[in-house]
């Protein structure tokens, strides 16, 4: 979870409130080494120009965007289980980027590329309309304090933008272990006219989303986890 430092006075030149706070985070020696060695190979720099996934991955394949991959454990498992799809994976924190780069290298996975930048700007500037087959947003920062709810990633303007980047039939899959955020997600996603719910309310966890160690521990303690899967009309 991100720090509350300076969260009450967000500023951003492009007019949206960031859902994260950049601060120095600890990186292990392995993560630092992986970042220096592997970023040029597996990462894509932000640019104010549309991305061509076929050029990036060297093939034409369905593209899935993942926003906020943490340390990349789930990302790797999904990409390994779905080798015929390509994954554009967004994370802002250095330690997570270094960890996923190391996983990619160790497991010789070729269908993941990393973008270390603000997700809103990436979707707005680099993702073409009607181009994505899916979007994964798993356990985004819940910003539990009421005064910080405006910082939550799942907000109507962003979901409208994100929906426009999906192909018809493409999906948005969100998951959270905060019930209040789950309810907000359901409200926001249900209100977007380009989307329809694939379930009656919350969805069962699909087999392709593995249960993380953190999630499994929470489930054993009786904590809830809510999945939402909406499709583009």
Short mmCIF file of C-alpha atoms in Angstrom, two decimals:
data_model
loop_
_atom_site.label_atom_id
_atom_site.label_comp_id
_atom_site.label_asym_id
_atom_site.label_seq_id
_atom_site.Cartn_x
_atom_site.Cartn_y
_atom_site.Cartn_z
CA UNK A 1 0.00 0.00 0.00
CA UNK A 2 1.26 3.45 -0.79
CA UNK A 3 2.12 6.12 1.73
CA UNK A 4 -0.29 8.86 2.79
CA UNK A 5 2.52 11.42 2.47
CA UNK A 6 1.28 14.60 0.76
CA UNK A 7 -1.90 12.89 -0.43
CA UNK A 8 -4.18 15.82 0.39
CA UNK A 9 -2.55 18.20 -2.08
CA UNK A 10 -2.20 16.26 -5.32
CA UNK A 11 -1.04 18.20 -8.32
CA UNK A 12 -0.79 17.00 -11.86
CA UNK A 13 -0.18 18.91 -15.09
CA UNK A 14 -2.67 16.84 -17.10
CA UNK A 15 -5.68 17.41 -14.88
CA UNK A 16 -6.21 14.01 -13.24
CA UNK A 17 -5.50 13.04 -9.67
CA UNK A 18 -2.86 10.34 -9.47
CA UNK A 19 -3.83 7.11 -7.73
CA UNK A 20 -0.33 6.66 -6.33
CA UNK A 21 2.31 8.63 -4.47
CA UNK A 22 5.86 8.33 -5.72
CA UNK A 23 8.37 7.96 -2.95
CA UNK A 24 11.66 6.20 -2.58
CA UNK A 25 11.11 2.50 -2.11
CA UNK A 26 13.61 -0.12 -1.08
CA UNK A 27 15.07 -2.16 -3.90
CA UNK A 28 17.11 -5.29 -3.30
CA UNK A 29 20.44 -5.70 -5.01
CA UNK A 30 18.88 -8.31 -7.31
CA UNK A 31 16.05 -5.95 -8.25
CA UNK A 32 18.49 -3.14 -9.01
CA UNK A 33 20.68 -5.42 -11.12
CA UNK A 34 17.66 -6.78 -12.99
CA UNK A 35 16.37 -3.28 -13.68
CA UNK A 36 19.66 -2.01 -15.06
CA UNK A 37 20.25 -5.09 -17.21
CA UNK A 38 16.73 -5.93 -18.40
CA UNK A 39 14.80 -2.66 -18.74
CA UNK A 40 16.13 -2.05 -22.28
CA UNK A 41 14.96 -5.52 -23.33
CA UNK A 42 11.54 -5.86 -21.69
CA UNK A 43 10.35 -2.32 -20.92
CA UNK A 44 8.74 0.30 -23.14
CA UNK A 45 9.37 3.98 -22.37
CA UNK A 46 6.38 6.27 -22.12
CA UNK A 47 5.81 8.39 -25.21
CA UNK A 48 3.00 10.61 -26.40
CA UNK A 49 2.40 8.39 -29.43
CA UNK A 50 0.29 5.30 -30.07
CA UNK A 51 1.97 2.00 -29.40
CA UNK A 52 2.05 -0.70 -32.08
CA UNK A 53 1.90 -4.00 -30.14
CA UNK A 54 2.76 -6.06 -33.21
CA UNK A 55 6.05 -4.20 -33.48
CA UNK A 56 6.73 -4.47 -29.76
CA UNK A 57 6.03 -8.20 -29.48
CA UNK A 58 7.02 -9.20 -33.00
CA UNK A 59 3.68 -10.84 -33.74
CA UNK A 60 -0.05 -10.19 -34.06
CA UNK A 61 -1.81 -11.48 -30.94
CA UNK A 62 -4.58 -10.44 -28.53
CA UNK A 63 -3.35 -7.76 -26.11
CA UNK A 64 -4.14 -7.62 -22.40
CA UNK A 65 -3.33 -4.50 -20.34
CA UNK A 66 -2.54 -5.04 -16.66
CA UNK A 67 -2.53 -2.01 -14.39
CA UNK A 68 -0.61 -2.26 -11.12
CA UNK A 69 1.13 -5.62 -11.11
CA UNK A 70 2.80 -5.30 -7.70
CA UNK A 71 5.72 -7.75 -7.55
CA UNK A 72 4.55 -9.53 -10.71
CA UNK A 73 3.86 -13.02 -9.35
CA UNK A 74 0.29 -13.14 -10.67
CA UNK A 75 1.31 -11.44 -13.93
CA UNK A 76 3.90 -14.10 -14.66
CA UNK A 77 1.54 -17.00 -13.94
CA UNK A 78 -1.19 -15.62 -16.20
CA UNK A 79 1.24 -14.87 -19.03
CA UNK A 80 2.71 -18.37 -18.78
CA UNK A 81 -0.77 -19.93 -18.84
CA UNK A 82 -1.85 -17.82 -21.84
CA UNK A 83 1.14 -17.87 -24.23
CA UNK A 84 -0.97 -16.91 -27.25
CA UNK A 85 -1.74 -13.48 -25.73
CA UNK A 86 0.56 -10.51 -25.13
CA UNK A 87 0.59 -8.55 -21.87
CA UNK A 88 1.32 -4.84 -21.48
CA UNK A 89 1.94 -4.41 -17.76
CA UNK A 90 1.95 -1.07 -15.96
CA UNK A 91 3.55 -0.35 -12.59
CA UNK A 92 5.09 2.79 -11.12
CA UNK A 93 7.11 1.38 -8.23
CA UNK A 94 10.75 0.47 -8.79
CA UNK A 95 10.84 -2.65 -6.61
CA UNK A 96 7.90 -4.23 -8.44
CA UNK A 97 9.36 -3.44 -11.84
CA UNK A 98 12.69 -4.96 -10.82
CA UNK A 99 10.97 -8.07 -9.43
CA UNK A 100 8.93 -8.71 -12.60
CA UNK A 101 11.95 -8.14 -14.83
CA UNK A 102 13.78 -10.80 -12.86
CA UNK A 103 10.83 -13.21 -13.16
CA UNK A 104 10.64 -12.64 -16.93
CA UNK A 105 14.35 -13.35 -17.27
CA UNK A 106 14.42 -16.43 -15.03
CA UNK A 107 11.38 -18.05 -16.67
CA UNK A 108 12.21 -16.95 -20.23
CA UNK A 109 8.78 -15.44 -20.81
CA UNK A 110 8.49 -13.45 -24.02
CA UNK A 111 4.87 -12.19 -23.95
CA UNK A 112 5.25 -9.49 -21.25
CA UNK A 113 6.35 -5.88 -21.68
CA UNK A 114 6.56 -3.37 -18.84
CA UNK A 115 5.59 0.29 -18.84
CA UNK A 116 6.73 2.21 -15.77
CA UNK A 117 4.52 5.27 -15.89
CA UNK A 118 1.15 6.66 -14.82
CA UNK A 119 -1.57 4.34 -16.14
CA UNK A 120 -3.99 7.13 -17.05
CA UNK A 121 -1.41 8.77 -19.32
CA UNK A 122 -0.46 5.45 -20.88
CA UNK A 123 -4.06 4.56 -21.72
CA UNK A 124 -4.78 8.07 -23.00
CA UNK A 125 -1.64 8.56 -25.08
CA UNK A 126 -0.30 5.14 -26.05
CA UNK A 127 -3.26 2.75 -26.38
CA UNK A 128 -5.32 2.98 -29.58
CA UNK A 129 -9.12 2.91 -29.42
CA UNK A 130 -10.74 -0.51 -29.89
CA UNK A 131 -7.38 -2.31 -29.55
CA UNK A 132 -7.34 -4.18 -26.23
CA UNK A 133 -8.79 -7.64 -25.68
CA UNK A 134 -8.77 -7.28 -21.92
CA UNK A 135 -7.77 -5.22 -18.89
CA UNK A 136 -6.69 -6.61 -15.52
CA UNK A 137 -6.77 -4.40 -12.41
CA UNK A 138 -6.06 -6.55 -9.37
CA UNK A 139 -6.05 -5.19 -5.82
CA UNK A 140 -5.45 -1.51 -6.62
CA UNK A 141 -4.66 0.76 -3.69
CA UNK A 142 -8.00 1.12 -1.84
CA UNK A 143 -7.20 4.52 -0.32
CA UNK A 144 -9.46 3.61 2.62
CA UNK A 145 -9.72 7.06 4.21
CA UNK A 146 -12.78 8.90 2.91
CA UNK A 147 -10.83 12.05 2.09
CA UNK A 148 -8.57 9.97 -0.17
CA UNK A 149 -11.32 8.22 -2.14
CA UNK A 150 -10.79 10.71 -4.97
CA UNK A 151 -7.40 9.05 -5.50
CA UNK A 152 -8.87 5.64 -6.26
CA UNK A 153 -8.07 4.44 -9.76
CA UNK A 154 -11.58 3.22 -10.57
CA UNK A 155 -13.40 6.48 -11.33
CA UNK A 156 -15.95 7.25 -14.09
CA UNK A 157 -13.62 9.30 -16.35
CA UNK A 158 -10.91 6.64 -16.34
CA UNK A 159 -13.35 3.78 -16.91
CA UNK A 160 -14.86 5.69 -19.83
CA UNK A 161 -11.38 6.15 -21.31
CA UNK A 162 -10.41 2.55 -20.65
CA UNK A 163 -13.64 1.21 -22.17
CA UNK A 164 -12.97 3.14 -25.38
CA UNK A 165 -9.65 1.27 -25.73
CA UNK A 166 -11.32 -2.16 -25.56
CA UNK A 167 -12.39 -4.04 -28.62
CA UNK A 168 -16.10 -4.91 -28.70
CA UNK A 169 -16.32 -8.07 -26.61
CA UNK A 170 -13.16 -7.21 -24.69
CA UNK A 171 -13.30 -7.30 -20.90
CA UNK A 172 -12.31 -5.39 -17.78
CA UNK A 173 -11.55 -7.61 -14.79
CA UNK A 174 -11.11 -5.96 -11.39
CA UNK A 175 -10.50 -7.57 -8.01
CA UNK A 176 -10.28 -6.08 -4.53
CA UNK A 177 -10.33 -7.20 -0.91
CA UNK A 178 -11.91 -3.97 0.30
CA UNK A 179 -15.70 -4.27 0.34
CA UNK A 180 -16.38 -0.54 0.11
CA UNK A 181 -14.08 -0.22 -2.90
CA UNK A 182 -15.73 -3.28 -4.46
CA UNK A 183 -19.11 -1.56 -4.15
CA UNK A 184 -17.71 1.61 -5.72
CA UNK A 185 -16.19 -0.43 -8.56
CA UNK A 186 -19.53 -2.11 -9.20
CA UNK A 187 -21.31 1.25 -9.25
CA UNK A 188 -18.78 2.90 -11.58
CA UNK A 189 -18.50 -0.02 -14.00
CA UNK A 190 -22.28 -0.51 -14.10
CA UNK A 191 -22.81 3.16 -14.97
CA UNK A 192 -20.51 3.06 -18.02
CA UNK A 193 -22.74 2.71 -21.12
CA UNK A 194 -20.03 0.92 -23.14
CA UNK A 195 -19.90 -1.93 -20.62
CA UNK A 196 -22.15 -4.72 -19.45
CA UNK A 197 -21.74 -6.94 -16.41
CA UNK A 198 -21.00 -10.60 -17.13
CA UNK A 199 -22.49 -11.57 -13.77
CA UNK A 200 -25.37 -10.59 -11.54
CA UNK A 201 -23.31 -8.24 -9.39
CA UNK A 202 -19.93 -9.64 -8.41
CA UNK A 203 -18.39 -12.48 -10.42
CA UNK A 204 -16.80 -15.72 -9.24
CA UNK A 205 -13.01 -15.68 -9.48
CA UNK A 206 -12.09 -17.01 -12.93
CA UNK A 207 -9.60 -19.86 -13.09
CA UNK A 208 -7.04 -17.72 -14.91
CA UNK A 209 -6.62 -15.40 -11.90
CA UNK A 210 -4.44 -17.28 -9.41
CA UNK A 211 -4.90 -16.77 -5.69
CA UNK A 212 -1.92 -14.87 -4.30
CA UNK A 213 -0.27 -15.79 -1.00
CA UNK A 214 -1.57 -12.56 0.51
CA UNK A 215 -5.08 -13.27 -0.75
CA UNK A 216 -5.02 -16.87 0.51
CA UNK A 217 -3.97 -15.69 3.95
CA UNK A 218 -6.80 -13.18 4.01
CA UNK A 219 -9.33 -15.79 2.91
CA UNK A 220 -8.20 -18.09 5.74
CA UNK A 221 -8.82 -15.22 8.16
CA UNK A 222 -12.32 -14.76 6.76
CA UNK A 223 -11.61 -11.66 4.65
CA UNK A 224 -13.63 -11.24 1.49
CA UNK A 225 -12.39 -10.85 -2.08
CA UNK A 226 -14.61 -9.44 -4.82
CA UNK A 227 -14.13 -9.94 -8.57
CA UNK A 228 -15.90 -7.90 -11.25
CA UNK A 229 -15.86 -8.78 -14.94
CA UNK A 230 -17.48 -6.43 -17.44
CA UNK A 231 -17.48 -6.71 -21.24
CA UNK A 232 -17.36 -4.00 -23.87
CA UNK A 233 -20.55 -3.78 -25.92
#
